[in-house]
Amino acid sequence: MFGGLAVASKYSKDLLLTMYRKMYLMRRFEERTGQQYGLGKIAGFCHLYIGQEAVAAGVEEAIRPDDYMLSGYRDHAQPLARGSDPGMVMAELFGRTGGYSKGKGGSMHIFDIENHYYGGYGIVGAQIGLAAGMAFASRYRNEDRITVCYFGDAAANQGIFHETLNMAVKWKLPVLYICENNRYGMGTAIARVAAVPEIHKRGEGYGMRHEAVDGMDVLKMYEAVKDAAAYIRAGNGPVLMEANTYRFRGHSMADPSTYRTKQEVEDERKNDPIPRLKEYALKQKLAKEEEFDAIEEEVKAQVDAAVKFADESPEPDLAELWKDTIVEEGEEDVRPRERVLGQKVTKWPKYPSGQELKVTWDLEPREQAEKADKAAGLKR
């Protein structure tokens, strides 16, 4: 509302419903994941994304399907937003052969090459450096692609974060770093361990574009990422974005979350991004209640089918322990959907060997270095 009058939405009905469907799928999938963990069907660590869905949905609609993506270990929902098969993701969590990595990756290592999702990583901050490498490869190959790298607030205190930002800016790498600041690194509030808790401000020291975004509002995420992606694709270098969000569940399924009050969580739930988007669409008269009801029923059935598929997927044979450890020369890529579902995959990523390529920019420009020396008073 503005001046008592309704302002027409600049967003299409299709975009809003697509975002809602993706957020609702992530939410219901993660809720069932928590349930299946409680039943003992998922082993090891398991980190849920409940509450943070607006970040992944907004990002996905603002970038291209062929852009690269990496994340940390809270990684089930992001590939779903990219288009990964829910049944195969759930089977991976179950440790079954129907999973994307035959059940060998599990909860923290979802990997879907077909959808350019290059993994969740269990080592805090590891993906930050890897994302710079992928972005370097894109620039080296003269691709019009960007790399999106998710990481949590605690990873911003890792050394690799600072080392990589310096390199990414120096080489103007086409990478978008998104810190999903859910306010707690495991059980520690970020303000307790960070001299500057506004993580995006750390980009200032490297001359890097940086900004904070409301990560509980999918439309604000969409707008911010869309603008940042265009900036990066234009050759301006990397962007550090801080998506201020909140996880409604503990750090992992093993976390009783005693470091925060129930009242705090309940207060934050009032800002749930899913009903927030629904309310906006209804007020703008861009969709009807029954359309949202239909989406919710379809998604619930989809998630039920995913759990059933994972349950029925076979346990891996012990011989699988010795497979897929190295790639033999000339060995073809295994295409998971072909292996599991028998569906022909025609758009499998292909990359040049690199032997025929040459760096097209000066990695260490002498002119820039001389100007810096002079500005620092090192040359007269």
CSV table of C-alpha atoms in Angstrom, one decimal:
chain,number,residue,atom,x,y,z
A,1,MET,CA,0.0,0.0,0.0
A,2,PHE,CA,1.2,3.5,-0.8
A,3,GLY,CA,-0.9,6.6,0.1
A,4,GLY,CA,-3.9,4.4,0.8
A,5,LEU,CA,-3.8,2.9,-2.8
A,6,ALA,CA,-2.6,-0.5,-3.8
A,7,VAL,CA,0.6,-0.4,-5.9
A,8,ALA,CA,0.5,-2.9,-8.9
A,9,SER,CA,3.0,-5.7,-8.5
A,10,LYS,CA,6.0,-5.8,-10.9
A,11,TYR,CA,6.2,-9.6,-10.5
A,12,SER,CA,4.3,-12.1,-12.6
A,13,LYS,CA,1.9,-14.7,-11.3
A,14,ASP,CA,4.1,-17.4,-12.7
A,15,LEU,CA,7.2,-16.2,-10.9
A,16,LEU,CA,5.4,-15.9,-7.5
A,17,LEU,CA,3.9,-19.3,-7.8
A,18,THR,CA,7.2,-20.9,-8.9
A,19,MET,CA,8.9,-19.4,-5.9
A,20,TYR,CA,6.1,-20.5,-3.6
A,21,ARG,CA,6.3,-24.1,-5.0
A,22,LYS,CA,10.1,-24.3,-4.5
A,23,MET,CA,9.9,-22.9,-0.9
A,24,TYR,CA,7.1,-25.2,0.0
A,25,LEU,CA,8.9,-28.2,-1.5
A,26,MET,CA,12.0,-27.4,0.5
A,27,ARG,CA,10.0,-27.0,3.7
A,28,ARG,CA,8.0,-30.2,3.4
A,29,PHE,CA,11.1,-32.2,2.2
A,30,GLU,CA,13.1,-31.0,5.2
A,31,GLU,CA,10.2,-31.7,7.6
A,32,ARG,CA,10.0,-35.3,6.4
A,33,THR,CA,13.8,-35.5,6.5
A,34,GLY,CA,13.7,-34.7,10.2
A,35,GLN,CA,11.0,-37.3,10.7
A,36,GLN,CA,13.0,-40.0,8.8
A,37,TYR,CA,16.1,-39.2,10.8
A,38,GLY,CA,14.0,-39.7,14.0
A,39,LEU,CA,13.0,-43.1,12.6
A,40,GLY,CA,16.6,-44.1,12.2
A,41,LYS,CA,16.5,-44.2,8.4
A,42,ILE,CA,19.1,-41.4,8.1
A,43,ALA,CA,22.4,-41.8,9.9
A,44,GLY,CA,25.2,-39.4,10.8
A,45,PHE,CA,24.9,-35.6,10.8
A,46,CYS,CA,21.8,-34.0,9.3
A,47,HIS,CA,21.3,-30.2,9.0
A,48,LEU,CA,17.9,-28.9,8.1
A,49,TYR,CA,17.2,-25.7,6.1
A,50,ILE,CA,13.8,-25.0,7.6
A,51,GLY,CA,13.3,-21.2,7.8
A,52,GLN,CA,15.9,-20.3,5.2
A,53,GLU,CA,14.0,-21.3,2.1
A,54,ALA,CA,13.6,-17.7,0.8
A,55,VAL,CA,17.3,-17.5,0.2
A,56,ALA,CA,17.6,-20.5,-2.1
A,57,ALA,CA,14.3,-19.8,-4.0
A,58,GLY,CA,15.2,-16.1,-4.6
A,59,VAL,CA,18.7,-17.0,-5.8
A,60,GLU,CA,17.6,-19.7,-8.1
A,61,GLU,CA,15.0,-17.5,-9.9
A,62,ALA,CA,17.6,-14.7,-10.3
A,63,ILE,CA,20.4,-16.7,-11.9
A,64,ARG,CA,20.7,-19.0,-14.9
A,65,PRO,CA,20.3,-22.8,-14.8
A,66,ASP,CA,23.8,-23.2,-16.2
A,67,ASP,CA,25.4,-21.1,-13.5
A,68,TYR,CA,27.6,-23.1,-11.0
A,69,MET,CA,26.6,-23.6,-7.4
A,70,LEU,CA,28.3,-24.9,-4.3
A,71,SER,CA,27.3,-24.9,-0.6
A,72,GLY,CA,28.2,-26.1,2.9
A,73,TYR,CA,26.6,-29.1,4.7
A,74,ARG,CA,23.1,-27.6,5.0
A,75,ASP,CA,22.6,-28.7,1.4
A,76,HIS,CA,19.4,-30.7,0.8
A,77,ALA,CA,17.2,-27.8,-0.2
A,78,GLN,CA,19.3,-25.8,-2.6
A,79,PRO,CA,19.6,-28.7,-5.2
A,80,LEU,CA,15.8,-29.1,-4.9
A,81,ALA,CA,15.4,-25.5,-5.9
A,82,ARG,CA,17.8,-26.2,-8.9
A,83,GLY,CA,15.6,-29.0,-10.1
A,84,SER,CA,17.2,-32.1,-8.6
A,85,ASP,CA,15.0,-35.2,-8.2
A,86,PRO,CA,13.5,-35.3,-4.6
A,87,GLY,CA,13.5,-39.1,-4.6
A,88,MET,CA,17.1,-39.3,-5.5
A,89,VAL,CA,18.1,-36.7,-2.9
A,90,MET,CA,16.1,-38.5,-0.2
A,91,ALA,CA,17.7,-41.8,-1.3
A,92,GLU,CA,21.1,-40.2,-0.9
A,93,LEU,CA,20.2,-39.2,2.7
A,94,PHE,CA,19.1,-42.8,3.3
A,95,GLY,CA,22.5,-44.1,2.1
A,96,ARG,CA,20.8,-46.0,-0.8
A,97,THR,CA,21.9,-46.8,-4.3
A,98,GLY,CA,19.1,-44.6,-5.7
A,99,GLY,CA,20.9,-41.5,-4.5
A,100,TYR,CA,22.8,-39.1,-6.6
A,101,SER,CA,26.1,-40.6,-5.3
A,102,LYS,CA,24.9,-44.1,-4.7
A,103,GLY,CA,24.3,-43.2,-1.1
A,104,LYS,CA,28.1,-42.6,-0.5
A,105,GLY,CA,27.8,-38.8,0.0
A,106,GLY,CA,24.9,-38.7,2.4
A,107,SER,CA,23.4,-35.7,4.0
A,108,MET,CA,26.3,-33.3,3.8
A,109,HIS,CA,27.5,-34.1,0.3
A,110,ILE,CA,24.7,-33.8,-2.2
A,111,PHE,CA,26.1,-33.5,-5.7
A,112,ASP,CA,24.2,-33.1,-9.0
A,113,ILE,CA,26.4,-32.3,-12.0
A,114,GLU,CA,23.4,-32.3,-14.4
A,115,ASN,CA,22.0,-29.3,-12.6
A,116,HIS,CA,25.4,-27.7,-12.0
A,117,TYR,CA,25.2,-28.2,-8.3
A,118,TYR,CA,28.8,-29.1,-7.3
A,119,GLY,CA,28.3,-30.2,-3.8
A,120,GLY,CA,27.8,-29.6,-0.2
A,121,TYR,CA,31.0,-29.7,1.9
A,122,GLY,CA,31.5,-30.8,5.5
A,123,ILE,CA,34.6,-28.8,6.2
A,124,VAL,CA,33.5,-25.3,7.3
A,125,GLY,CA,34.4,-22.8,4.6
A,126,ALA,CA,36.0,-25.3,2.2
A,127,GLN,CA,33.6,-24.4,-0.6
A,128,ILE,CA,34.7,-20.7,-0.5
A,129,GLY,CA,38.0,-21.5,-2.1
A,130,LEU,CA,36.6,-24.1,-4.4
A,131,ALA,CA,34.1,-21.6,-5.7
A,132,ALA,CA,36.9,-19.2,-6.6
A,133,GLY,CA,38.6,-22.0,-8.5
A,134,MET,CA,35.4,-22.7,-10.5
A,135,ALA,CA,35.0,-19.0,-11.2
A,136,PHE,CA,38.6,-18.8,-12.3
A,137,ALA,CA,37.9,-21.7,-14.7
A,138,SER,CA,34.9,-19.8,-16.1
A,139,ARG,CA,37.0,-16.8,-16.8
A,140,TYR,CA,39.8,-18.9,-18.2
A,141,ARG,CA,37.3,-20.6,-20.6
A,142,ASN,CA,35.6,-17.2,-21.4
A,143,GLU,CA,32.3,-18.5,-20.2
A,144,ASP,CA,29.4,-16.2,-19.6
A,145,ARG,CA,28.6,-18.0,-16.3
A,146,ILE,CA,28.8,-17.1,-12.6
A,147,THR,CA,29.5,-19.3,-9.6
A,148,VAL,CA,27.2,-18.9,-6.6
A,149,CYS,CA,28.7,-20.0,-3.3
A,150,TYR,CA,26.6,-20.4,-0.1
A,151,PHE,CA,28.3,-20.4,3.3
A,152,GLY,CA,27.2,-19.9,6.9
A,153,ASP,CA,28.1,-17.0,9.2
A,154,ALA,CA,30.7,-19.1,11.2
A,155,ALA,CA,32.6,-19.8,7.9
A,156,ALA,CA,33.3,-16.1,7.6
A,157,ASN,CA,35.8,-16.4,10.5
A,158,GLN,CA,37.8,-19.0,8.7
A,159,GLY,CA,41.1,-18.0,7.1
A,160,ILE,CA,40.1,-19.2,3.7
A,161,PHE,CA,37.3,-16.6,3.6
A,162,HIS,CA,39.8,-13.7,3.7
A,163,GLU,CA,42.4,-15.4,1.4
A,164,THR,CA,39.8,-16.1,-1.2
A,165,LEU,CA,38.2,-12.7,-1.2
A,166,ASN,CA,41.5,-11.1,-1.8
A,167,MET,CA,42.2,-13.4,-4.8
A,168,ALA,CA,38.7,-13.1,-6.2
A,169,VAL,CA,38.8,-9.3,-6.2
A,170,LYS,CA,42.4,-9.2,-7.6
A,171,TRP,CA,41.4,-11.4,-10.6
A,172,LYS,CA,37.8,-10.1,-10.9
A,173,LEU,CA,36.4,-13.6,-10.6
A,174,PRO,CA,32.7,-14.0,-11.6
A,175,VAL,CA,31.6,-15.3,-8.2
A,176,LEU,CA,28.7,-14.4,-5.9
A,177,TYR,CA,29.4,-15.2,-2.3
A,178,ILE,CA,26.2,-15.5,-0.2
A,179,CYS,CA,26.6,-15.7,3.5
A,180,GLU,CA,23.4,-17.2,5.0
A,181,ASN,CA,23.7,-15.5,8.3
A,182,ASN,CA,21.2,-17.5,10.5
A,183,ARG,CA,22.8,-15.8,13.6
A,184,TYR,CA,24.3,-18.9,15.1
A,185,GLY,CA,27.4,-20.8,14.2
A,186,MET,CA,26.3,-24.1,15.7
A,187,GLY,CA,25.3,-22.8,19.2
A,188,THR,CA,27.3,-19.6,19.3
A,189,ALA,CA,25.7,-16.2,18.3
A,190,ILE,CA,27.8,-14.5,15.7
A,191,ALA,CA,28.0,-11.3,17.7
A,192,ARG,CA,29.8,-13.1,20.4
A,193,VAL,CA,32.7,-14.1,18.2
A,194,ALA,CA,32.9,-11.5,15.5
A,195,ALA,CA,34.5,-8.1,16.0
A,196,VAL,CA,32.3,-6.9,13.1
A,197,PRO,CA,29.1,-9.1,13.1
A,198,GLU,CA,27.8,-7.4,9.9
A,199,ILE,CA,29.7,-9.9,7.7
A,200,HIS,CA,29.1,-8.1,4.4
A,201,LYS,CA,31.2,-5.2,5.6
A,202,ARG,CA,34.3,-7.4,5.4
A,203,GLY,CA,34.2,-7.0,1.7
A,204,GLU,CA,35.1,-3.3,2.2
A,205,GLY,CA,38.7,-4.2,3.1
A,206,TYR,CA,39.2,-5.8,-0.3
A,207,GLY,CA,37.5,-3.2,-2.4
A,208,MET,CA,34.7,-5.7,-3.0
A,209,ARG,CA,31.0,-4.8,-3.6
A,210,HIS,CA,29.0,-5.9,-0.6
A,211,GLU,CA,25.5,-5.7,0.7
A,212,ALA,CA,23.0,-7.0,3.3
A,213,VAL,CA,19.6,-8.4,2.2
A,214,ASP,CA,16.6,-9.6,4.1
A,215,GLY,CA,16.9,-13.3,3.7
A,216,MET,CA,13.4,-13.9,5.0
A,217,ASP,CA,11.9,-12.1,2.0
A,218,VAL,CA,12.1,-14.1,-1.3
A,219,LEU,CA,11.4,-11.1,-3.4
A,220,LYS,CA,14.2,-9.0,-1.9
A,221,MET,CA,16.6,-11.9,-2.4
A,222,TYR,CA,15.5,-12.2,-6.0
A,223,GLU,CA,16.0,-8.5,-6.7
A,224,ALA,CA,19.4,-8.3,-5.0
A,225,VAL,CA,20.8,-11.5,-6.6
A,226,LYS,CA,19.4,-10.5,-10.0
A,227,ASP,CA,21.3,-7.2,-9.8
A,228,ALA,CA,24.4,-8.7,-8.4
A,229,ALA,CA,24.5,-11.4,-11.1
A,230,ALA,CA,24.2,-8.8,-13.9
A,231,TYR,CA,27.1,-6.8,-12.2
A,232,ILE,CA,29.3,-9.9,-12.1
A,233,ARG,CA,28.5,-11.1,-15.6
A,234,ALA,CA,29.5,-7.6,-16.9
A,235,GLY,CA,33.0,-8.3,-15.8
A,236,ASN,CA,33.1,-6.2,-12.6
A,237,GLY,CA,34.3,-8.9,-10.3
A,238,PRO,CA,32.8,-10.7,-7.3
A,239,VAL,CA,30.1,-9.7,-4.8
A,240,LEU,CA,29.7,-10.5,-1.1
A,241,MET,CA,26.1,-10.7,-0.1
A,242,GLU,CA,24.8,-11.3,3.5
A,243,ALA,CA,21.4,-12.9,3.6
A,244,ASN,CA,20.1,-12.3,7.1
A,245,THR,CA,17.9,-15.3,7.8
A,246,TYR,CA,17.0,-17.6,10.6
A,247,ARG,CA,16.8,-21.4,11.0
A,248,PHE,CA,13.8,-22.5,13.0
A,249,ARG,CA,15.4,-25.8,14.0
A,250,GLY,CA,18.7,-26.5,15.7
A,251,HIS,CA,22.1,-26.5,14.0
A,252,SER,CA,21.6,-30.2,13.3
A,253,MET,CA,19.3,-33.0,14.3
A,254,ALA,CA,21.6,-33.6,17.3
A,255,ASP,CA,21.2,-30.0,18.5
A,256,PRO,CA,18.6,-29.4,21.3
A,257,SER,CA,19.0,-25.7,20.7
A,258,THR,CA,19.2,-24.7,24.4
A,259,TYR,CA,21.2,-21.6,23.6
A,260,ARG,CA,18.2,-19.7,22.5
A,261,THR,CA,14.8,-19.3,24.1
A,262,LYS,CA,11.6,-20.8,22.7
A,263,GLN,CA,10.1,-17.2,22.7
A,264,GLU,CA,12.9,-16.1,20.3
A,265,VAL,CA,12.1,-18.9,17.9
A,266,GLU,CA,8.4,-18.2,18.0
A,267,ASP,CA,9.0,-14.5,17.4
A,268,GLU,CA,11.1,-15.4,14.4
A,269,ARG,CA,8.5,-17.8,13.0
A,270,LYS,CA,6.1,-14.8,12.6
A,271,ASN,CA,8.5,-13.8,9.8
A,272,ASP,CA,8.2,-17.1,8.0
A,273,PRO,CA,9.0,-16.5,4.3
A,274,ILE,CA,6.5,-19.0,2.9
A,275,PRO,CA,3.2,-17.5,4.3
A,276,ARG,CA,4.8,-14.1,3.8
A,277,LEU,CA,5.0,-14.6,0.0
A,278,LYS,CA,1.5,-16.2,-0.1
A,279,GLU,CA,0.0,-13.2,1.7
A,280,TYR,CA,1.7,-10.8,-0.8
A,281,ALA,CA,0.3,-12.7,-3.8
A,282,LEU,CA,-3.2,-12.8,-2.4
A,283,LYS,CA,-3.2,-9.1,-1.5
A,284,GLN,CA,-2.0,-8.3,-5.0
A,285,LYS,CA,-4.7,-10.5,-6.4
A,286,LEU,CA,-2.1,-12.3,-8.5
A,287,ALA,CA,-3.2,-15.8,-7.3
A,288,LYS,CA,-6.1,-17.4,-5.5
A,289,GLU,CA,-6.2,-19.4,-2.3
A,290,GLU,CA,-7.2,-22.6,-4.2
A,291,GLU,CA,-4.1,-22.3,-6.4
A,292,PHE,CA,-1.9,-22.4,-3.3
A,293,ASP,CA,-3.9,-25.3,-2.0
A,294,ALA,CA,-3.3,-27.2,-5.2
A,295,ILE,CA,0.4,-26.5,-5.0
A,296,GLU,CA,0.6,-27.7,-1.4
A,297,GLU,CA,-1.2,-31.0,-2.2
A,298,GLU,CA,1.0,-31.7,-5.2
A,299,VAL,CA,4.1,-31.0,-3.2
A,300,LYS,CA,3.0,-33.2,-0.3
A,301,ALA,CA,2.4,-36.1,-2.7
A,302,GLN,CA,5.8,-35.5,-4.3
A,303,VAL,CA,7.5,-35.7,-1.0
A,304,ASP,CA,5.6,-38.8,0.0
A,305,ALA,CA,6.7,-40.4,-3.3
A,306,ALA,CA,10.3,-39.3,-2.5
A,307,VAL,CA,10.3,-41.1,0.9
A,308,LYS,CA,8.7,-44.2,-0.7
A,309,PHE,CA,11.4,-44.2,-3.5
A,310,ALA,CA,14.2,-44.0,-0.9
A,311,ASP,CA,12.6,-46.7,1.2
A,312,GLU,CA,12.4,-49.0,-1.8
A,313,SER,CA,15.9,-48.2,-3.1
A,314,PRO,CA,18.4,-51.0,-2.4
A,315,GLU,CA,21.2,-50.9,0.1
A,316,PRO,CA,24.6,-50.6,-1.6
A,317,ASP,CA,26.7,-53.8,-2.0
A,318,LEU,CA,29.9,-53.9,0.1
A,319,ALA,CA,31.8,-54.1,-3.2
A,320,GLU,CA,30.8,-50.4,-3.8
A,321,LEU,CA,33.3,-49.4,-1.1
A,322,TRP,CA,36.1,-49.9,-3.7
A,323,LYS,CA,34.3,-48.2,-6.7
A,324,ASP,CA,34.3,-44.6,-7.8
A,325,THR,CA,37.4,-43.7,-5.8
A,326,ILE,CA,39.4,-42.7,-9.0
A,327,VAL,CA,38.4,-42.0,-12.6
A,328,GLU,CA,40.2,-44.1,-15.1
A,329,GLU,CA,41.5,-42.5,-18.3
A,330,GLY,CA,38.7,-42.4,-20.9
A,331,GLU,CA,36.0,-43.5,-18.4
A,332,GLU,CA,32.6,-42.0,-19.1
A,333,ASP,CA,30.8,-39.9,-16.6
A,334,VAL,CA,28.1,-41.7,-14.7
A,335,ARG,CA,24.8,-39.9,-15.3
A,336,PRO,CA,22.7,-40.4,-12.1
A,337,ARG,CA,19.3,-40.0,-13.6
A,338,GLU,CA,20.1,-42.5,-16.3
A,339,ARG,CA,21.6,-44.9,-13.8
A,340,VAL,CA,18.7,-44.7,-11.3
A,341,LEU,CA,15.6,-43.7,-13.3
A,342,GLY,CA,16.5,-44.8,-16.8
A,343,GLN,CA,15.8,-41.3,-18.1
A,344,LYS,CA,18.0,-40.2,-21.0
A,345,VAL,CA,20.2,-37.3,-20.1
A,346,THR,CA,21.0,-35.2,-23.1
A,347,LYS,CA,22.3,-32.0,-21.6
A,348,TRP,CA,25.3,-33.3,-19.7
A,349,PRO,CA,28.0,-30.6,-19.0
A,350,LYS,CA,31.1,-30.7,-21.3
A,351,TYR,CA,34.2,-28.7,-20.7
A,352,PRO,CA,37.4,-28.2,-22.8
A,353,SER,CA,40.5,-29.9,-21.6
A,354,GLY,CA,42.3,-26.6,-21.0
A,355,GLN,CA,45.2,-27.4,-23.2
A,356,GLU,CA,44.0,-25.3,-26.0
A,357,LEU,CA,43.2,-22.3,-23.9
A,358,LYS,CA,45.3,-19.3,-22.9
A,359,VAL,CA,44.8,-16.8,-20.1
A,360,THR,CA,43.3,-13.7,-21.7
A,361,TRP,CA,44.2,-11.2,-18.9
A,362,ASP,CA,47.2,-10.2,-17.0
A,363,LEU,CA,47.1,-12.0,-13.7
A,364,GLU,CA,49.7,-9.7,-12.1
A,365,PRO,CA,49.4,-6.3,-13.9
A,366,ARG,CA,52.7,-4.4,-13.4
A,367,GLU,CA,51.1,-1.1,-14.1
A,368,GLN,CA,48.5,-1.6,-11.3
A,369,ALA,CA,51.3,-2.7,-8.9
A,370,GLU,CA,53.4,0.3,-9.7
A,371,LYS,CA,50.5,2.7,-9.0
A,372,ALA,CA,49.9,0.9,-5.7
A,373,ASP,CA,53.5,1.2,-4.7
A,374,LYS,CA,53.5,4.9,-5.5
A,375,ALA,CA,50.3,5.5,-3.6
A,376,ALA,CA,51.8,3.7,-0.6
A,377,GLY,CA,54.8,6.0,-0.7
A,378,LEU,CA,57.1,3.1,-1.7
A,379,LYS,CA,58.2,4.8,-5.0
A,380,ARG,CA,59.2,8.4,-5.6
